[in-house]
Tab-separated table of C-alpha atoms in Angstrom:
chain	number	residue	atom	x	y	z
Y	11	MET	CA	0.000	0.000	0.000
Y	12	THR	CA	1.393	3.405	-0.937
Y	13	PRO	CA	2.013	6.053	1.732
Y	14	ARG	CA	-0.858	8.115	0.290
Y	15	ARG	CA	-3.353	5.231	0.574
Y	16	THR	CA	-2.075	4.384	4.043
Y	17	ALA	CA	-2.716	7.963	5.155
Y	18	ILE	CA	-6.253	7.915	3.693
Y	19	VAL	CA	-7.099	4.636	5.480
Y	20	PHE	CA	-5.683	5.997	8.743
Y	21	VAL	CA	-7.783	9.163	8.449
Y	22	CYS	CA	-10.920	7.126	7.741
Y	23	ILE	CA	-10.366	4.832	10.715
Y	24	THR	CA	-9.707	7.819	12.947
Y	25	PHE	CA	-12.881	9.522	11.727
Y	26	VAL	CA	-15.015	6.433	12.447
Y	27	PHE	CA	-13.478	6.075	15.899
Y	28	VAL	CA	-14.021	9.724	16.824
Y	29	ALA	CA	-17.582	9.725	15.468
Y	30	SER	CA	-18.425	6.578	17.437
Y	31	TRP	CA	-16.892	8.025	20.609
Y	32	LEU	CA	-18.863	11.267	20.236
Y	33	HIS	CA	-22.081	9.324	19.621
Y	34	PHE	CA	-21.757	7.197	22.749
Y	35	ARG	CA	-20.655	10.195	24.820
Y	36	ALA	CA	-23.760	12.090	23.669
Y	37	GLN	CA	-25.893	9.114	24.607
Y	38	ALA	CA	-24.349	8.985	28.075
Y	39	ASP	CA	-24.923	12.699	28.631
Y	40	SER	CA	-28.560	12.633	27.470
Y	41	ASP	CA	-31.624	11.810	29.565
Y	42	GLN	CA	-31.040	8.290	30.815
Y	43	THR	CA	-34.257	6.607	29.862
Y	44	GLY	CA	-33.408	2.973	29.245
Y	45	PRO	CA	-31.631	0.127	31.032
Y	46	TRP	CA	-29.663	-0.895	27.901
Y	47	SER	CA	-26.476	-1.157	29.966
Y	48	GLN	CA	-26.026	-2.213	33.561
Y	49	SER	CA	-23.615	0.701	33.982
Y	50	ARG	CA	-26.360	3.251	33.331
Y	51	VAL	CA	-28.568	4.866	35.946
Y	52	ILE	CA	-32.266	4.051	35.554
Y	53	THR	CA	-34.687	6.946	35.806
Y	54	PRO	CA	-37.134	7.220	38.758
Y	55	ALA	CA	-39.842	5.674	36.580
Y	56	GLY	CA	-37.854	2.448	36.719
Y	57	LYS	CA	-37.447	2.234	40.495
Y	58	LEU	CA	-39.091	-0.520	42.511
Y	59	ILE	CA	-40.834	0.099	45.840
Y	60	LEU	CA	-38.991	-1.721	48.612
Y	61	ASP	CA	-40.380	-3.734	51.496
Y	62	ALA	CA	-39.356	-2.141	54.805
Y	63	ALA	CA	-39.226	-5.571	56.473
Y	64	ASN	CA	-36.389	-6.967	54.346
Y	65	GLY	CA	-35.103	-4.135	52.146
Y	66	LEU	CA	-35.929	-6.096	48.994
Y	67	PRO	CA	-38.325	-5.096	46.191
Y	68	ALA	CA	-41.869	-5.509	47.477
Y	69	VAL	CA	-43.833	-8.475	46.116
Y	70	ALA	CA	-47.304	-7.393	44.997
Y	71	PRO	CA	-48.673	-10.058	42.640
Y	72	LEU	CA	-51.209	-8.767	40.110
Y	73	THR	CA	-52.193	-5.459	41.715
Y	74	MET	CA	-55.789	-4.706	40.671
Y	75	ASN	CA	-56.562	-1.508	42.577
Y	76	PHE	CA	-54.975	1.398	44.469
Y	77	VAL	CA	-56.831	3.300	47.224
Y	78	ARG	CA	-55.501	6.257	49.233
Y	79	THR	CA	-56.253	6.404	52.977
Y	80	PRO	CA	-58.767	9.073	54.120
Y	81	ASP	CA	-56.488	10.980	56.542
Y	82	ASN	CA	-54.551	14.149	55.623
Y	83	ALA	CA	-51.084	13.204	56.931
Y	84	GLY	CA	-49.543	12.464	53.531
Y	85	PRO	CA	-46.888	14.474	51.681
Y	86	ASP	CA	-49.505	16.484	49.745
Y	87	GLY	CA	-52.020	16.945	52.550
Y	88	LYS	CA	-53.908	13.801	51.518
Y	89	GLY	CA	-53.734	10.244	52.809
Y	90	ARG	CA	-50.420	9.009	54.159
Y	91	TYR	CA	-50.794	5.471	52.827
Y	92	LEU	CA	-51.555	3.998	49.435
Y	93	ILE	CA	-53.096	0.529	49.639
Y	94	ALA	CA	-52.537	-1.890	46.778
Y	95	VAL	CA	-55.059	-4.716	46.343
Y	96	ASN	CA	-53.132	-7.728	45.040
Y	97	SER	CA	-55.523	-10.250	43.513
Y	98	GLY	CA	-55.113	-12.917	40.848
Y	99	TRP	CA	-53.589	-16.282	41.729
Y	100	GLY	CA	-51.796	-14.850	44.750
Y	101	GLU	CA	-48.334	-15.420	46.214
Y	102	GLN	CA	-47.254	-18.862	47.417
Y	103	ILE	CA	-44.818	-18.228	50.269
Y	104	SER	CA	-43.620	-21.821	50.722
Y	105	SER	CA	-43.857	-25.086	48.809
Y	106	ARG	CA	-46.543	-26.317	51.216
Y	107	GLY	CA	-48.288	-22.989	51.642
Y	108	ARG	CA	-51.446	-21.699	50.065
Y	109	GLN	CA	-51.851	-18.906	47.528
Y	110	ASN	CA	-52.061	-15.607	49.398
Y	111	GLN	CA	-53.859	-12.652	47.915
Y	112	SER	CA	-52.919	-9.544	49.858
Y	113	LEU	CA	-53.003	-5.837	50.635
Y	114	SER	CA	-49.721	-3.934	50.427
Y	115	ILE	CA	-49.650	-0.872	52.685
Y	116	ILE	CA	-47.338	1.732	51.111
Y	117	ASP	CA	-46.092	4.599	53.307
Y	118	LEU	CA	-45.861	7.673	51.085
Y	119	ASN	CA	-44.006	9.598	53.814
Y	120	ALA	CA	-41.086	7.173	53.869
Y	121	VAL	CA	-37.737	8.606	52.746
Y	122	PRO	CA	-36.033	8.634	50.361
Y	123	ASP	CA	-38.808	6.681	48.591
Y	124	PRO	CA	-42.180	5.162	49.552
Y	125	LYS	CA	-41.982	1.704	51.136
Y	126	VAL	CA	-44.324	-1.179	51.874
Y	127	VAL	CA	-44.571	-1.133	55.675
Y	128	GLN	CA	-47.230	-3.829	56.137
Y	129	THR	CA	-48.777	-6.702	54.201
Y	130	VAL	CA	-52.157	-8.193	55.061
Y	131	TYR	CA	-52.625	-11.740	53.767
Y	132	PHE	CA	-55.733	-13.580	52.544
Y	133	PRO	CA	-54.712	-17.239	52.054
Y	134	ALA	CA	-56.985	-19.328	49.808
Y	135	PRO	CA	-59.902	-19.794	49.921
Y	136	GLN	CA	-59.920	-16.332	51.480
Y	137	SER	CA	-59.674	-13.533	48.957
Y	138	ALA	CA	-58.979	-9.839	48.481
Y	139	ASN	CA	-60.444	-9.251	45.073
Y	140	VAL	CA	-60.331	-5.796	43.439
Y	141	GLY	CA	-62.681	-3.860	45.717
Y	142	LEU	CA	-61.580	-1.627	48.591
Y	143	ALA	CA	-63.487	1.271	50.158
Y	144	PHE	CA	-63.088	3.463	53.234
Y	145	ASP	CA	-65.748	4.872	55.496
Y	146	ALA	CA	-64.511	8.468	55.529
Y	147	THR	CA	-66.055	9.110	58.967
Y	148	LYS	CA	-63.514	8.753	61.766
Y	149	GLN	CA	-64.654	6.480	64.595
Y	150	HIS	CA	-64.605	7.533	68.260
Y	151	ASP	CA	-61.254	5.757	68.754
Y	152	GLY	CA	-59.594	7.674	65.911
Y	153	ARG	CA	-59.762	4.768	63.473
Y	154	TYR	CA	-61.508	4.381	60.127
Y	155	ARG	CA	-63.457	1.383	58.838
Y	156	LEU	CA	-62.077	-0.299	55.745
Y	157	PHE	CA	-64.049	-2.673	53.501
Y	158	VAL	CA	-62.341	-5.225	51.227
Y	159	SER	CA	-64.097	-7.424	48.688
Y	160	GLY	CA	-63.884	-11.121	49.558
Y	161	GLY	CA	-64.552	-12.525	46.084
Y	162	PHE	CA	-65.005	-16.302	46.072
Y	163	GLU	CA	-66.307	-16.641	49.643
Y	164	ASN	CA	-69.047	-14.037	49.034
Y	165	ARG	CA	-67.785	-11.823	51.827
Y	166	VAL	CA	-66.866	-8.191	52.237
Y	167	TRP	CA	-64.235	-7.951	54.955
Y	168	ILE	CA	-64.341	-5.188	57.576
Y	169	LEU	CA	-60.926	-4.056	58.819
Y	170	SER	CA	-59.762	-0.918	60.612
Y	171	TYR	CA	-57.208	1.747	59.767
Y	172	ASP	CA	-55.297	3.607	62.478
Y	173	PRO	CA	-53.243	6.526	61.076
Y	174	ALA	CA	-51.111	6.632	64.243
Y	175	ALA	CA	-50.167	2.933	64.382
Y	176	ALA	CA	-46.880	1.461	63.147
Y	177	SER	CA	-48.929	-1.286	61.446
Y	178	PRO	CA	-51.879	0.842	60.342
Y	179	ILE	CA	-54.248	-1.929	59.225
Y	180	ALA	CA	-55.814	-4.249	61.804
Y	181	PRO	CA	-56.025	-7.110	62.262
Y	182	LYS	CA	-52.575	-7.977	60.992
Y	183	ASN	CA	-51.522	-11.520	60.173
Y	184	GLU	CA	-48.742	-13.630	58.704
Y	185	PRO	CA	-48.576	-15.522	55.381
Y	186	ASP	CA	-50.766	-18.632	55.284
Y	187	LYS	CA	-52.557	-17.491	58.449
Y	188	ALA	CA	-56.259	-16.879	57.828
Y	189	ILE	CA	-57.381	-13.377	58.650
Y	190	GLU	CA	-59.909	-13.236	61.475
Y	191	THR	CA	-62.042	-10.134	61.129
Y	192	PRO	CA	-65.758	-9.261	60.838
Y	193	PHE	CA	-67.369	-9.450	57.408
Y	194	VAL	CA	-70.609	-8.836	55.534
Y	195	ASP	CA	-72.017	-12.035	54.023
Y	196	VAL	CA	-73.525	-11.336	50.582
Y	197	THR	CA	-74.523	-14.928	49.757
Y	198	ALA	CA	-78.185	-13.855	49.845
Y	199	MET	CA	-77.576	-11.819	46.668
Y	200	SER	CA	-77.469	-15.017	44.620
Y	201	ALA	CA	-80.501	-15.846	42.488
Y	202	ASN	CA	-79.615	-19.549	42.451
Y	203	ALA	CA	-78.832	-22.179	45.038
Y	204	PRO	CA	-75.193	-23.364	45.196
Y	205	SER	CA	-74.388	-26.091	42.687
Y	206	PRO	CA	-71.581	-28.682	42.797
Y	207	ASN	CA	-71.241	-28.145	39.040
Y	208	TYR	CA	-70.458	-24.410	39.214
Y	209	ASN	CA	-68.156	-22.231	41.324
Y	210	GLY	CA	-67.136	-25.058	43.650
Y	211	ASN	CA	-70.612	-25.424	45.191
Y	212	VAL	CA	-70.455	-21.827	46.433
Y	213	ALA	CA	-73.311	-19.445	45.596
Y	214	ALA	CA	-72.456	-17.522	42.406
Y	215	VAL	CA	-72.151	-13.943	43.681
Y	216	TYR	CA	-68.414	-13.146	43.816
Y	217	PRO	CA	-68.248	-9.445	44.784
Y	218	THR	CA	-65.425	-7.515	43.124
Y	219	GLY	CA	-65.667	-3.706	43.013
Y	220	ILE	CA	-67.359	-2.078	46.021
Y	221	ALA	CA	-68.434	1.421	47.077
Y	222	LEU	CA	-69.767	2.985	50.267
Y	223	SER	CA	-72.372	5.724	50.649
Y	224	PRO	CA	-71.184	9.021	52.211
Y	225	ASP	CA	-72.938	8.235	55.516
Y	226	GLY	CA	-71.301	4.800	55.697
Y	227	GLU	CA	-74.684	3.081	55.972
Y	228	THR	CA	-75.009	1.498	52.515
Y	229	LEU	CA	-72.583	-0.828	50.776
Y	230	TYR	CA	-72.710	-1.397	47.007
Y	231	THR	CA	-71.109	-4.461	45.391
Y	232	ALA	CA	-70.458	-5.387	41.767
Y	233	ASN	CA	-71.340	-9.089	41.792
Y	234	ASN	CA	-69.146	-10.571	39.086
Y	235	LEU	CA	-70.800	-14.011	38.860
Y	236	GLY	CA	-74.263	-12.865	39.897
Y	237	ASP	CA	-74.612	-10.290	37.082
Y	238	THR	CA	-76.092	-7.925	39.661
Y	239	LEU	CA	-75.504	-4.792	41.651
Y	240	GLY	CA	-75.781	-5.714	45.316
Y	241	VAL	CA	-76.978	-3.238	47.932
Y	242	VAL	CA	-76.570	-3.738	51.688
Y	243	SER	CA	-78.416	-0.969	53.522
Y	244	ASP	CA	-78.601	-0.265	57.279
Y	245	LEU	CA	-75.070	-1.620	57.349
Y	246	ARG	CA	-74.476	-1.096	61.085
Y	247	ASP	CA	-77.668	-2.851	62.139
Y	248	THR	CA	-80.096	-5.114	60.249
Y	249	ARG	CA	-78.173	-5.234	56.942
Y	250	ARG	CA	-81.038	-5.360	54.483
Y	251	VAL	CA	-79.953	-6.972	51.199
Y	252	ASP	CA	-81.200	-6.031	47.716
Y	253	ARG	CA	-79.966	-6.887	44.262
Y	254	VAL	CA	-80.508	-5.328	40.844
Y	255	SER	CA	-80.111	-7.399	37.685
Y	256	LEU	CA	-77.744	-5.777	35.192
Y	257	VAL	CA	-78.558	-8.104	32.289
Y	258	ARG	CA	-80.119	-6.316	29.347
Y	259	PRO	CA	-83.844	-6.983	28.722
Y	260	ARG	CA	-84.510	-10.148	26.699
Y	261	SER	CA	-80.827	-11.138	26.900
Y	262	ASN	CA	-79.140	-14.175	28.397
Y	263	GLN	CA	-75.607	-12.821	28.057
Y	264	PHE	CA	-73.372	-12.870	31.139
Y	265	VAL	CA	-72.262	-9.283	31.834
Y	266	TYR	CA	-69.713	-9.852	34.647
Y	267	PRO	CA	-69.976	-6.610	36.683
Y	268	TYR	CA	-66.539	-5.428	37.767
Y	269	ASP	CA	-66.466	-2.004	39.451
Y	270	VAL	CA	-69.008	0.356	41.023
Y	271	ARG	CA	-68.778	4.139	41.494
Y	272	LEU	CA	-71.163	6.588	43.126
Y	273	VAL	CA	-72.053	10.151	42.210
Y	274	THR	CA	-73.066	11.993	45.377
Y	275	ARG	CA	-74.813	15.307	45.923
Y	276	ALA	CA	-75.438	16.863	49.339
Y	277	ASP	CA	-74.078	13.670	50.963
Y	278	ARG	CA	-76.627	11.532	49.139
Y	279	VAL	CA	-76.124	9.003	46.367
Y	280	ALA	CA	-77.450	10.554	43.153
Y	281	LYS	CA	-76.309	7.987	40.588
Y	282	ILE	CA	-74.607	4.597	40.458
Y	283	TYR	CA	-72.249	3.441	37.700
Y	284	VAL	CA	-71.272	-0.225	37.244
Y	285	SER	CA	-68.720	-1.371	34.659
Y	286	LEU	CA	-69.887	-4.498	32.834
Y	287	TRP	CA	-66.808	-6.432	31.786
Y	288	GLY	CA	-68.719	-8.916	29.619
Y	289	ASP	CA	-71.064	-6.407	27.981
Y	290	GLY	CA	-68.628	-3.677	26.919
Y	291	SER	CA	-70.754	-1.102	28.700
Y	292	VAL	CA	-71.293	0.877	31.886
Y	293	ALA	CA	-74.690	0.495	33.556
Y	294	VAL	CA	-76.316	3.604	35.034
Y	295	VAL	CA	-78.534	2.746	38.004
Y	296	ASP	CA	-81.081	4.903	39.837
Y	297	PRO	CA	-80.178	4.884	43.570
Y	298	THR	CA	-83.843	4.268	44.448
Y	299	LEU	CA	-83.402	0.942	42.571
Y	300	LYS	CA	-86.800	1.543	40.948
Y	301	GLY	CA	-85.957	3.452	37.777
Y	302	PRO	CA	-84.916	1.922	34.447
Y	303	ILE	CA	-81.283	0.967	33.899
Y	304	THR	CA	-79.500	2.612	30.997
Y	305	PHE	CA	-76.230	1.549	29.388
Y	306	ILE	CA	-73.271	3.588	28.145
Y	307	LYS	CA	-71.498	1.734	25.367
Y	308	VAL	CA	-67.710	1.631	25.760
Y	309	ASP	CA	-64.992	-0.644	24.396
Y	310	ARG	CA	-64.455	-4.250	25.432
Y	311	HIS	CA	-63.910	-5.297	29.039
Y	312	PRO	CA	-64.304	-2.081	31.089
Y	313	THR	CA	-62.757	-2.539	34.528
Y	314	ILE	CA	-61.900	0.201	37.058
Y	315	MET	CA	-63.666	3.558	36.617
Y	316	MET	CA	-62.781	7.056	37.852
Y	317	LEU	CA	-64.893	10.182	38.237
Y	318	ASP	CA	-63.422	13.624	37.545
């Protein structure tokens, strides 16, 4: 190779090297948005919430819902804790253990980042399935009532929340240890007797999404297998049970209600919305339970709803 050609090749190689170096340096100096190299720092959007008990990333299998606590001790003047409802198959702690659905209690005041400070377990056949609602009225002892949908067992659990406690949700338990707490039995909302050929011989109600009236006296449940809106009134006393069919007139289609939301005016329930997973719609229900039901068509499988 002549000296001239050697010089040209050398210049070309140098150019490629410098261009490559500048490119990677520019990448390193830019916003670090992807974990393409283990040497790079991942942005806050990629951080995992840790469990305060062991310092490891918190295990929250198939989180279906988030609910903020009703106090005002959080970093923005709202609730201090965010509660994650972990449903699905659940977490199996040991080879001989049961599947544990759970609530993860996330302390938003923890520094430098929020942490899971408590886990409440619901070992099978117990369940914590989608629905969680607070009674916003503080009890005489400074606690709040907390309702959690019990899914398969046709229960709505009643727990308590103490903003001042180190473990804010009571009762607390350990993995594979059944939770022992009061509950509302919604089996009476079934239109059919239990059958060994369906739902494991348990009445087909299966409450998922739940909501509570402003006065804390009426509980509303989206009954996923019952195709109904369930209503438990006089909640602190006689617990009267009503149900409203959400199946369209002259239809036999399963609609699988999923979530329920309330519109309130002057501390009264003015309208009830229920997402119908199997119907691709949202049912609009008169709170007197006497008016006609209308349907808002949406896309397939509506789940959680939010009101602005």
